[in-house]
Amino acid sequence: MATAVRRAVLTLPAAPVGPENPLPPLLPLDEAHTVDQDTLRTLPPRMARQAGHAPLRSPLPARILDGYGRRRTPARLDALVIENERLRATVLPSLGGRVHSLTHKETGRQLVYRNPVFQPASFALNGAWFSGGIEWNIGATGHSALSCLPVHAAVVTAPDGGPMLRLWEWERLRDVPFQVDLWLPADADFLYAGVRIRNPHDAPVPVYWWSNTAVEQARGTRVLVPAEEAWHYGYERSLRRVPAPPEPLGGAYAADWFYDVPDGERKWIAALDVDGRGLVQTSTDGLPGRKLFAWGTGPGGRRWQEWLTEPGMPGYAEIQAGLARTQLEHVPLEGGGEFS
């Protein structure tokens, strides 16, 4: 079949996001991704400089979304579907442009973790966030303030001449516009994503971008990256360089692994099952960072995943790609410039 983009409706058990909190968020952010001064002195100069560059002090002008609950009822979510003969991607423009699912049509296999429910929890910079799929994180360290808010969407012409789904919005925390183009050439086995972030101002702005893909963490799941070392962050205000772990999904506690992919190496990360099947994410060199987030095998990580999905579901991990080596960093974008 030729590549097509169409409207669809996705029905899920969903908890309501609730109204915006009318009170302005004047208090500083309770930011987990920080490091102490002793750690900063041990980091490479560029990483240390960007780790201390323009941290976000408040989610203003975004409003806090903290009115969600736990009672789920069937809800109809507007979706956009882009597909060719081999793949089908389902996108939720009303929820930050999240790619809810990516299906290999011949086998019916889900290439990303498809959450069977919509359950907000307080992980975004402004509160409500939900797990699963592919999300586009922009603004500052953490999950985007647009996680549970709508973005614009339109069908435009792809580089190969076929249809392409364009998502865009003005990111208000840093006051910059961005767009995500998704397209599937007729014979492609890959979903293509083109990202563009512009600075329309005269002065530099700090930019944060991570493409975040949730993948099923079944028994025997492996994460492969072309790196021998990684920066480990265990949510204890320290960042340390360690040998890349052979079994990073086996730890007891939640942790971030920021892989140190050597300069000149192709940038990629893959999550594969015991038979070597799964998902690979790769990019141009403009996106050098590669990260794994795992909840850990302990009771805390398992409980969080039950909260975000439902009991009895397989776990998930996140494989990510970003503008910097780690998520503690914000990268300056010069006035009139762009990242793409």
Coordinates of C-alpha atoms in Angstrom, one line a residue:
M1 CA 0.0 0.0 0.0
A2 CA 1.0 3.6 -0.5
T3 CA 1.8 5.7 2.6
A4 CA -1.3 7.1 4.1
V5 CA -2.2 9.5 7.0
R6 CA -5.7 9.2 8.4
R7 CA -7.8 10.1 11.4
A8 CA -8.8 7.5 14.0
V9 CA -10.3 7.2 17.5
L10 CA -8.5 5.4 20.3
T11 CA -10.6 4.1 23.2
L12 CA -8.8 3.5 26.5
P13 CA -9.6 3.3 30.2
A14 CA -8.6 6.8 31.2
A15 CA -8.4 8.9 34.3
P16 CA -9.2 12.6 33.6
V17 CA -6.4 15.1 33.6
G18 CA -8.6 17.5 35.5
P19 CA -8.6 21.4 35.4
E20 CA -5.5 23.6 35.6
N21 CA -4.6 24.7 39.1
P22 CA -5.6 28.4 39.3
L23 CA -2.7 29.2 41.7
P24 CA 0.5 30.4 40.0
P25 CA 3.5 28.1 40.6
L26 CA 5.8 30.6 42.4
L27 CA 7.9 28.1 44.4
P28 CA 11.2 26.7 42.8
L29 CA 11.0 23.4 41.1
D30 CA 11.7 20.3 43.2
E31 CA 14.3 19.1 40.7
A32 CA 15.6 15.6 41.1
H33 CA 18.3 15.9 38.4
T34 CA 20.9 18.0 40.1
V35 CA 24.5 17.3 41.2
D36 CA 26.5 18.7 44.1
Q37 CA 29.5 21.0 43.8
D38 CA 32.0 18.1 44.5
T39 CA 30.5 16.2 41.5
L40 CA 30.6 19.3 39.2
R41 CA 34.3 19.6 39.8
T42 CA 34.9 16.1 38.5
L43 CA 33.0 16.4 35.2
P44 CA 34.5 17.3 31.8
P45 CA 34.5 21.1 31.4
R46 CA 31.8 21.2 28.7
M47 CA 29.5 18.9 30.7
A48 CA 30.1 20.9 33.9
R49 CA 29.4 24.1 32.1
Q50 CA 26.2 22.9 30.5
A51 CA 25.0 21.2 33.7
G52 CA 25.1 24.5 35.5
H53 CA 23.6 26.5 32.5
A54 CA 20.3 28.3 33.0
P55 CA 18.4 25.8 35.2
L56 CA 14.6 26.3 35.1
R57 CA 13.4 28.1 38.2
S58 CA 9.7 27.8 37.7
P59 CA 7.2 26.2 35.2
L60 CA 5.6 29.6 34.6
P61 CA 3.9 30.5 32.3
A62 CA 2.7 26.9 32.2
R63 CA -0.1 26.1 34.7
I64 CA 0.1 23.1 37.1
L65 CA -2.0 20.1 36.2
D66 CA -2.6 18.3 39.5
G67 CA -6.3 17.6 39.4
Y68 CA -6.1 14.1 38.0
G69 CA -7.5 11.1 39.9
R70 CA -7.4 7.3 39.7
R71 CA -10.9 6.4 38.6
R72 CA -10.7 5.3 34.9
T73 CA -13.6 5.2 32.5
P74 CA -13.6 4.4 28.8
A75 CA -12.5 7.6 26.9
R76 CA -12.3 8.3 23.2
L77 CA -9.0 10.0 22.2
D78 CA -8.6 11.6 18.8
A79 CA -5.6 10.0 17.0
L80 CA -3.7 10.3 13.7
V81 CA -2.4 7.2 12.0
I82 CA 0.5 7.1 9.5
E83 CA 1.2 3.8 7.9
N84 CA 2.7 1.9 5.0
E85 CA 2.8 -1.8 4.1
R86 CA 5.0 -2.6 7.0
L87 CA 4.5 -0.2 9.9
R88 CA 1.6 1.7 11.6
A89 CA 2.2 4.6 13.9
T90 CA -0.6 5.9 16.1
V91 CA -0.1 9.5 17.3
L92 CA -2.1 11.5 19.9
P93 CA -2.0 15.2 19.0
S94 CA -4.1 16.1 22.1
L95 CA -1.4 14.6 24.4
G96 CA 1.8 16.3 23.4
G97 CA 2.0 14.5 20.0
R98 CA 2.8 11.2 21.8
V99 CA 3.4 8.2 19.5
H100 CA 1.1 5.9 21.3
S101 CA 2.0 2.7 19.4
L102 CA 4.3 1.6 16.6
T103 CA 3.1 -1.7 15.1
H104 CA 5.0 -4.1 12.8
K105 CA 2.0 -5.1 10.7
E106 CA 3.2 -8.5 9.4
T107 CA 3.6 -9.9 12.8
G108 CA 1.4 -7.6 14.9
R109 CA 4.4 -6.9 17.2
Q110 CA 4.4 -3.7 19.2
L111 CA 7.8 -2.1 18.7
V112 CA 7.3 0.4 21.6
Y113 CA 5.6 -0.1 24.9
R114 CA 1.9 0.6 24.3
N115 CA 0.2 1.5 27.6
P116 CA -3.3 -0.1 27.8
V117 CA -4.5 2.8 30.0
F118 CA -4.2 6.5 30.3
Q119 CA -3.1 7.3 33.9
P120 CA -1.6 10.7 34.7
A121 CA 0.9 11.0 37.5
S122 CA 3.1 13.9 38.7
F123 CA 6.2 13.5 36.6
A124 CA 6.0 16.4 34.1
L125 CA 7.5 19.8 34.8
N126 CA 4.0 21.1 35.4
G127 CA 2.5 17.9 36.9
A128 CA 0.5 15.5 34.8
W129 CA 2.4 13.0 32.7
F130 CA 1.7 9.4 31.5
S131 CA 3.9 6.6 30.4
G132 CA 4.4 4.7 27.2
G133 CA 5.1 5.2 23.5
I134 CA 7.4 7.9 22.2
E135 CA 7.4 11.4 23.7
W136 CA 9.2 14.6 22.7
N137 CA 10.8 16.3 25.8
I138 CA 11.6 19.9 25.4
G139 CA 12.1 22.8 27.8
A140 CA 14.2 21.8 30.8
T141 CA 15.4 18.6 32.5
G142 CA 12.4 16.4 33.0
H143 CA 9.2 15.6 31.1
S144 CA 7.7 18.3 28.9
A145 CA 5.0 20.7 30.2
L146 CA 3.2 19.7 27.0
S147 CA 2.9 16.0 28.0
C148 CA -0.9 16.2 28.6
L149 CA -1.7 19.2 26.4
P150 CA -2.5 19.5 22.7
V151 CA -0.1 20.4 19.9
H152 CA -0.8 21.5 16.4
A153 CA -0.9 18.8 13.6
A154 CA -1.1 18.9 9.8
V155 CA -0.4 16.7 6.8
V156 CA 2.4 18.2 4.6
T157 CA 4.7 16.8 1.9
A158 CA 7.5 14.4 3.0
P159 CA 11.0 14.5 1.6
D160 CA 10.1 11.5 -0.6
G161 CA 7.0 13.3 -2.0
G162 CA 4.5 11.3 0.0
P163 CA 2.4 12.5 3.0
M164 CA 4.0 13.5 6.2
L165 CA 2.5 14.3 9.7
R166 CA 3.8 17.5 11.1
L167 CA 3.4 18.3 14.8
W168 CA 4.4 21.7 16.2
E169 CA 4.0 24.1 19.1
W170 CA 5.5 27.1 20.9
E171 CA 7.4 25.8 23.9
R172 CA 6.6 28.6 26.5
L173 CA 9.1 27.7 29.3
R174 CA 12.0 28.7 27.0
D175 CA 10.0 30.7 24.5
V176 CA 11.0 28.7 21.4
P177 CA 9.0 27.0 18.6
F178 CA 9.6 23.4 17.6
Q179 CA 8.3 20.9 15.2
V180 CA 8.4 17.1 14.7
D181 CA 7.9 15.6 11.3
L182 CA 6.9 11.9 11.0
W183 CA 7.0 10.1 7.7
L184 CA 7.0 6.5 6.4
P185 CA 8.3 6.0 2.8
A186 CA 6.2 3.3 1.0
D187 CA 8.9 0.6 1.4
A188 CA 10.4 1.7 4.7
D189 CA 11.0 -0.5 7.8
F190 CA 11.7 2.6 9.9
L191 CA 9.6 5.5 11.1
Y192 CA 11.4 8.7 10.2
A193 CA 11.3 11.7 12.6
G194 CA 12.7 15.1 11.7
V195 CA 13.0 17.5 14.6
R196 CA 13.6 21.3 14.4
I197 CA 14.0 23.8 17.2
R198 CA 14.3 27.5 16.4
N199 CA 15.4 30.5 18.4
P200 CA 13.6 33.5 16.9
H201 CA 15.2 35.9 19.5
D202 CA 18.4 37.9 19.3
A203 CA 19.8 36.5 22.6
P204 CA 20.8 32.8 23.2
V205 CA 18.3 30.5 24.8
P206 CA 19.0 27.3 26.8
V207 CA 17.6 24.2 25.0
Y208 CA 16.8 20.8 26.3
W209 CA 15.6 18.0 23.9
W210 CA 15.3 14.2 24.4
S211 CA 13.3 11.8 22.3
N212 CA 12.1 9.3 24.8
T213 CA 10.9 5.8 23.7
A214 CA 9.3 3.4 26.1
V215 CA 10.1 -0.3 25.4
E216 CA 8.7 -3.4 26.9
Q217 CA 11.0 -4.9 29.6
A218 CA 10.2 -8.6 29.4
R219 CA 12.3 -11.3 30.7
G220 CA 15.6 -11.4 28.8
T221 CA 15.3 -7.9 27.3
R222 CA 18.7 -6.5 26.4
V223 CA 19.8 -2.9 25.7
L224 CA 22.7 -2.5 23.3
V225 CA 24.7 0.7 22.7
P226 CA 28.0 1.3 20.9
A227 CA 29.7 2.5 24.1
E228 CA 32.1 1.0 26.6
E229 CA 31.4 3.5 29.4
A230 CA 28.4 5.4 30.8
W231 CA 27.6 8.2 33.2
H232 CA 25.5 6.7 36.0
Y233 CA 22.9 8.8 37.9
G234 CA 21.1 7.2 40.8
Y235 CA 19.1 10.2 42.0
E236 CA 21.5 11.0 44.8
R237 CA 23.0 14.3 43.4
S238 CA 26.1 12.5 42.0
L239 CA 27.1 11.6 38.5
R240 CA 29.9 9.1 38.0
R241 CA 31.6 7.6 35.0
V242 CA 31.5 3.8 35.1
P243 CA 32.0 0.8 32.7
A244 CA 28.8 0.3 30.7
P245 CA 26.9 -2.4 32.6
P246 CA 26.4 -5.7 30.8
E247 CA 22.9 -6.1 32.4
P248 CA 21.6 -2.6 33.2
L249 CA 18.0 -3.7 33.5
G250 CA 18.9 -6.0 36.5
G251 CA 19.5 -3.3 39.1
A252 CA 17.3 -3.0 42.2
Y253 CA 16.7 0.7 42.1
A254 CA 15.7 3.3 39.5
A255 CA 18.7 4.7 37.6
D256 CA 19.8 6.6 34.5
W257 CA 22.6 5.4 32.3
F258 CA 23.9 8.1 30.0
Y259 CA 26.1 6.2 27.5
D260 CA 29.4 7.8 26.4
V261 CA 29.2 7.0 22.6
P262 CA 32.6 7.9 21.2
D263 CA 32.9 10.7 18.7
G264 CA 32.8 9.4 15.2
E265 CA 30.6 6.4 16.1
R266 CA 27.1 6.1 14.7
K267 CA 24.6 7.1 17.3
W268 CA 22.2 4.3 18.1
I269 CA 20.5 2.4 20.9
A270 CA 18.5 -0.8 20.7
A271 CA 16.2 -2.8 23.0
L272 CA 16.0 -6.5 21.9
D273 CA 14.3 -9.6 23.3
V274 CA 15.9 -13.0 23.8
D275 CA 15.6 -13.8 20.1
G276 CA 17.3 -10.6 19.0
R277 CA 14.1 -8.8 17.9
G278 CA 13.0 -5.4 19.0
L279 CA 13.5 -1.7 18.3
V280 CA 16.6 0.3 17.2
Q281 CA 16.7 4.1 17.4
T282 CA 19.4 6.0 15.5
S283 CA 20.0 9.6 14.4
T284 CA 22.2 12.1 12.8
D285 CA 25.2 13.4 14.9
G286 CA 23.2 16.4 16.1
L287 CA 21.7 14.1 18.7
P288 CA 24.7 12.6 20.5
G289 CA 23.3 11.6 23.8
R290 CA 21.9 8.0 24.4
K291 CA 20.3 7.0 27.7
L292 CA 18.6 4.1 29.4
F293 CA 16.2 4.7 32.2
A294 CA 15.1 1.6 34.2
W295 CA 12.7 1.5 37.2
G296 CA 14.6 -1.3 38.9
T297 CA 13.5 -4.7 40.0
G298 CA 12.8 -3.6 43.6
P299 CA 9.3 -3.1 45.1
G300 CA 9.4 0.6 44.6
G301 CA 10.0 0.4 40.8
R302 CA 7.4 -2.3 40.4
R303 CA 4.8 -0.3 42.4
W304 CA 5.4 2.8 40.2
Q305 CA 4.8 0.8 37.1
E306 CA 1.6 -0.7 38.4
W307 CA 0.4 2.9 39.3
L308 CA 1.2 4.1 35.8
T309 CA -0.3 1.1 34.0
E310 CA -2.1 -1.7 35.8
P311 CA -1.2 -4.9 37.8
G312 CA -0.1 -7.8 35.7
M313 CA 1.5 -5.8 32.9
P314 CA 5.1 -6.4 31.8
G315 CA 7.5 -3.7 32.9
Y316 CA 8.9 -1.1 30.6
A317 CA 12.2 0.8 30.3
E318 CA 13.0 4.0 28.3
I319 CA 15.7 4.3 25.6
Q320 CA 16.4 8.0 24.8
A321 CA 18.4 10.3 22.5
G322 CA 19.3 13.8 23.4
L323 CA 21.1 17.0 22.5
A324 CA 23.7 16.6 25.2
R325 CA 25.6 13.6 26.8
T326 CA 23.4 13.8 29.9
Q327 CA 19.9 15.2 30.9
L328 CA 21.5 17.4 33.5
E329 CA 22.6 19.7 30.7
H330 CA 21.0 22.6 28.8
V331 CA 22.6 23.5 25.5
P332 CA 22.8 27.2 24.4
L333 CA 21.2 28.0 21.0
E334 CA 22.4 31.3 19.5
G335 CA 20.0 34.0 18.5
G336 CA 18.4 33.3 15.1
G337 CA 19.8 29.7 15.2
E338 CA 18.3 26.3 15.1
F339 CA 18.9 22.7 16.0
S340 CA 17.6 20.1 13.6

